[in-house]
mmCIF file of N, CA and C in Angstrom:
data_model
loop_
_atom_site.group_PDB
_atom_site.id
_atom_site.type_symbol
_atom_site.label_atom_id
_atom_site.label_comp_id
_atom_site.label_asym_id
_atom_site.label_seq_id
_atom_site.Cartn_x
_atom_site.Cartn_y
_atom_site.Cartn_z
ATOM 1 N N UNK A 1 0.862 -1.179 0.000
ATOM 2 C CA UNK A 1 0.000 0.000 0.000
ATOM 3 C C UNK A 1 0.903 1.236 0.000
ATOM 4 N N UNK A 2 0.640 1.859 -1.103
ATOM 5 C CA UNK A 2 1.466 3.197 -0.860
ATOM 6 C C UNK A 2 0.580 4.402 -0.008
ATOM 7 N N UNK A 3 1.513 5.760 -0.339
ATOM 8 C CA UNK A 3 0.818 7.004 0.637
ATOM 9 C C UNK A 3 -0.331 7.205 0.336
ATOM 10 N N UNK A 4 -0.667 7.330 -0.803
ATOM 11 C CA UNK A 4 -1.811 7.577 -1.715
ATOM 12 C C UNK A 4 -2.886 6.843 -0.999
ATOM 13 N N UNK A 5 -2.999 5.429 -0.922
ATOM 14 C CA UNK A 5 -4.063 4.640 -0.634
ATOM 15 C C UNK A 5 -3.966 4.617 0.990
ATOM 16 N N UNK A 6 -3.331 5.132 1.479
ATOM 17 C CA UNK A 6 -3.228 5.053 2.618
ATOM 18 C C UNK A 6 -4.039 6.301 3.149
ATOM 19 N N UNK A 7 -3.593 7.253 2.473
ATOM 20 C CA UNK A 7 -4.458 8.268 2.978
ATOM 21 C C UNK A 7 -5.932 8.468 2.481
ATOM 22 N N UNK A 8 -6.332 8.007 1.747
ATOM 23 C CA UNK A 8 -7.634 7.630 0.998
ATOM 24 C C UNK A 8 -8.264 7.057 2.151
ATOM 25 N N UNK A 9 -7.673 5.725 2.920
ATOM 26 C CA UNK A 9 -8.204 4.912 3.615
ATOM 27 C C UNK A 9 -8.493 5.460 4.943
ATOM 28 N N UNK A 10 -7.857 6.297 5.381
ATOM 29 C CA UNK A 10 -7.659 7.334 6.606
ATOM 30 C C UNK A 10 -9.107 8.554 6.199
ATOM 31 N N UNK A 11 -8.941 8.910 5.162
ATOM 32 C CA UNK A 11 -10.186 9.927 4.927
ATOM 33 C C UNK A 11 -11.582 8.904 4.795
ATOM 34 N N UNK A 12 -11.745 8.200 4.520
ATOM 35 C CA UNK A 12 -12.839 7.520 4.096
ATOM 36 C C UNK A 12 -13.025 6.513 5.632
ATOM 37 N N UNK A 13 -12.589 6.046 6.578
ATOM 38 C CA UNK A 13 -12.402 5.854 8.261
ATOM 39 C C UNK A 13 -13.540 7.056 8.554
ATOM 40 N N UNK A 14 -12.113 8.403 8.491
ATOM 41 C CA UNK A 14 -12.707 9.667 8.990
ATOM 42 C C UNK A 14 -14.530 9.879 8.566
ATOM 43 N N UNK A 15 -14.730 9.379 7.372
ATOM 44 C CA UNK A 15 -15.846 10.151 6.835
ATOM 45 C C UNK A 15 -16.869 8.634 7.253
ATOM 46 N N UNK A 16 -16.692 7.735 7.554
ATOM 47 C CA UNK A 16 -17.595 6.945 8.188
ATOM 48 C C UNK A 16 -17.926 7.113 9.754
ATOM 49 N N UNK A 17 -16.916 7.304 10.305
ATOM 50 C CA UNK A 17 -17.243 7.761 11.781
ATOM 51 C C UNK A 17 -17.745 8.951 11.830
ATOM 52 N N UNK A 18 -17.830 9.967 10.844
ATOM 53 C CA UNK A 18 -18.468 11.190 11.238
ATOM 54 C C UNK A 18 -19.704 10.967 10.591
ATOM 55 N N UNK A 19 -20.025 10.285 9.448
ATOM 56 C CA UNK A 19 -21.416 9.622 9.536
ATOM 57 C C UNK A 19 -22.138 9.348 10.592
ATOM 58 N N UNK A 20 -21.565 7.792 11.260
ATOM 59 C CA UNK A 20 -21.969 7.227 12.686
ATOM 60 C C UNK A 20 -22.250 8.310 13.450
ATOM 61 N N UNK A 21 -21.043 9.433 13.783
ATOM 62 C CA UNK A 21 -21.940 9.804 14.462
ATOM 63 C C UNK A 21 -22.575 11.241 14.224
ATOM 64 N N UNK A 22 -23.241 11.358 13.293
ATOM 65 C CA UNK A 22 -24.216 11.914 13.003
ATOM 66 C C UNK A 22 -25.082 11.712 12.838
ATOM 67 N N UNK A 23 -25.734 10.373 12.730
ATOM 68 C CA UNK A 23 -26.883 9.423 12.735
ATOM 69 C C UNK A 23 -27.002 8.978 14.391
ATOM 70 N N UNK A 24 -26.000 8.897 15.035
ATOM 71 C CA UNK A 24 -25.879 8.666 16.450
ATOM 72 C C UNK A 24 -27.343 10.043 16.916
ATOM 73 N N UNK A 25 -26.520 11.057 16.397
ATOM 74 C CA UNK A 25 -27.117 12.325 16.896
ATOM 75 C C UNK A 25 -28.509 12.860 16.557
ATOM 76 N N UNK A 26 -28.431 11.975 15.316
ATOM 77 C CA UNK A 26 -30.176 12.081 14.610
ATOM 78 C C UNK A 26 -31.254 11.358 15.075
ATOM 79 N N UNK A 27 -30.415 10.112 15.903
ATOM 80 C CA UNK A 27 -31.549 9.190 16.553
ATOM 81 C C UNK A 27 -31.598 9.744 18.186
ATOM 82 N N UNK A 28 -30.779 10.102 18.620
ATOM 83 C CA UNK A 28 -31.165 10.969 19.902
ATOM 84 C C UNK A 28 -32.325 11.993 19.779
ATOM 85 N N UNK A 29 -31.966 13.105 19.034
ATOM 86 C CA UNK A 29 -33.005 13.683 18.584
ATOM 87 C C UNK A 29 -34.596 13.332 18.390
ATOM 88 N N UNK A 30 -34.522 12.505 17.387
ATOM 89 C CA UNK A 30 -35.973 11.777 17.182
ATOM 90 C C UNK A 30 -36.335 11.229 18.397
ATOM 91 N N UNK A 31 -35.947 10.431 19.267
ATOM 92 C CA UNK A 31 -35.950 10.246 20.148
ATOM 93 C C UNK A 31 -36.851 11.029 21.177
ATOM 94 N N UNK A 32 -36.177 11.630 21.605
ATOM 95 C CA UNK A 32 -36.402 12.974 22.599
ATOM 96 C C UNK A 32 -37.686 13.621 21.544
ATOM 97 N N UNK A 33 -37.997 14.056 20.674
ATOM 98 C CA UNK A 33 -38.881 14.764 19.913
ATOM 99 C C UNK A 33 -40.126 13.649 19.878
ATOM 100 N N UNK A 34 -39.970 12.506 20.134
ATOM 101 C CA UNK A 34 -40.805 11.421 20.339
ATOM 102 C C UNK A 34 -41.407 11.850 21.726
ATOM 103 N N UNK A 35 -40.290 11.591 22.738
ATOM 104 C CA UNK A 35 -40.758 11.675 23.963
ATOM 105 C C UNK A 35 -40.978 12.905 24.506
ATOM 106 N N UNK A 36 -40.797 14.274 23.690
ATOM 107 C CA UNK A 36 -41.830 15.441 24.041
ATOM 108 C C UNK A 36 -43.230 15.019 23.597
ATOM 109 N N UNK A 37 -43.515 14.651 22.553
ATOM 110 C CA UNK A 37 -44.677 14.406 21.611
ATOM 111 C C UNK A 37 -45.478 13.427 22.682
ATOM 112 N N UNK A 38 -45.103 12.557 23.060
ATOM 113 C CA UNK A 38 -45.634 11.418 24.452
ATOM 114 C C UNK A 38 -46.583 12.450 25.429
ATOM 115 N N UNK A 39 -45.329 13.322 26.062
ATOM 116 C CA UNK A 39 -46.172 14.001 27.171
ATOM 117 C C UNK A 39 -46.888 14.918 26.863
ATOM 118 N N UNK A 40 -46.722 15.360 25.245
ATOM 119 C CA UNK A 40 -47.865 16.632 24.990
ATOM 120 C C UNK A 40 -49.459 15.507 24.906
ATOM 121 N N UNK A 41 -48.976 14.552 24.452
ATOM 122 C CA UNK A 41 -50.254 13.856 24.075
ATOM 123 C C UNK A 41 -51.246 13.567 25.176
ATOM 124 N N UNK A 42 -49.862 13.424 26.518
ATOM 125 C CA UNK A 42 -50.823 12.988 27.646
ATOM 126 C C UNK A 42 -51.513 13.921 28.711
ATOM 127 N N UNK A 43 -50.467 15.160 28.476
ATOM 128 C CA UNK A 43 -51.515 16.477 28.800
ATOM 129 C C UNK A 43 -52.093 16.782 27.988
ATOM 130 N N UNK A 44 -52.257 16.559 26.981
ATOM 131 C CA UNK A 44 -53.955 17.218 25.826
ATOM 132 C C UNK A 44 -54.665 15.982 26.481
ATOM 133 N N UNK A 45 -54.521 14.776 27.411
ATOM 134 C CA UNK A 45 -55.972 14.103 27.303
ATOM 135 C C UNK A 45 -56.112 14.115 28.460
ATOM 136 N N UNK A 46 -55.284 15.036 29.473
ATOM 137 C CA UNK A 46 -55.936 15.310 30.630
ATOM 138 C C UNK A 46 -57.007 16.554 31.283
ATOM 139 N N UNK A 47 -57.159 16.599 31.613
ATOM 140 C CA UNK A 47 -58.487 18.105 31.703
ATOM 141 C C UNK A 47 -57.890 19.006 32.027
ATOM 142 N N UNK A 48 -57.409 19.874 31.629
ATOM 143 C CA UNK A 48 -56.636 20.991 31.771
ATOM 144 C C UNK A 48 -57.434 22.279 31.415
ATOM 145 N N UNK A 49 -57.555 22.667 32.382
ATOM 146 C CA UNK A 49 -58.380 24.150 31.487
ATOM 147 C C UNK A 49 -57.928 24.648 30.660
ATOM 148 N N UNK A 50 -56.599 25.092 30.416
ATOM 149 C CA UNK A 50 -56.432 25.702 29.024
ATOM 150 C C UNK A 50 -57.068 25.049 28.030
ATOM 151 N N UNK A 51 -56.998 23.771 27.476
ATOM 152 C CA UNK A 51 -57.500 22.853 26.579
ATOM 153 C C UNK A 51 -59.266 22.896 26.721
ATOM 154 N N UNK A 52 -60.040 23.166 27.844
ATOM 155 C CA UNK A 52 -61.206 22.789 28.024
ATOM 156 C C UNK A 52 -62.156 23.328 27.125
ATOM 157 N N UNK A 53 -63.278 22.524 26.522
ATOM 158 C CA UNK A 53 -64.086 23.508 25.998
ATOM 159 C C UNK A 53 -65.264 23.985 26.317
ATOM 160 N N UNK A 54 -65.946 25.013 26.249
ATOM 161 C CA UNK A 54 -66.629 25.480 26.477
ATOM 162 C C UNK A 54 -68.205 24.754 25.765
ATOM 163 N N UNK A 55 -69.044 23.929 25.910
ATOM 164 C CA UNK A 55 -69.908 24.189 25.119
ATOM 165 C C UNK A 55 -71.250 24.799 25.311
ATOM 166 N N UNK A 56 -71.654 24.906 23.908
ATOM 167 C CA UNK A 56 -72.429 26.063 24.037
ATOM 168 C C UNK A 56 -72.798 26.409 22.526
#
């Protein structure tokens, strides 16, 4: 293996781990944006006056 392929192999390492973890970071995200979405769901189905309606 010369320099050439060597450093190819070193950039293309580099550019898979900064993939990983950027997908690392995308599934945290979703994640967490899941589990806000959870507790909004479970205070909209609790009786909360702000939410309440009036009928009429």
């Amino acid at each position: 293996m010369n320099f050439i392929q060597a450093q190819q192999n070193l950039e293309e390492a580099g550019a898979r781990s900064a993939a990983r973890t950027a997908m690392g970071g995308q599934m945290r995200v979703e994640t967490l944006m899941a589990e806000m979405s959870a507790r909004e769901d479970e205070g909209a189905s609790s009786s909360s006056p702000r939410q309440a309606k009036v009928a009429g």
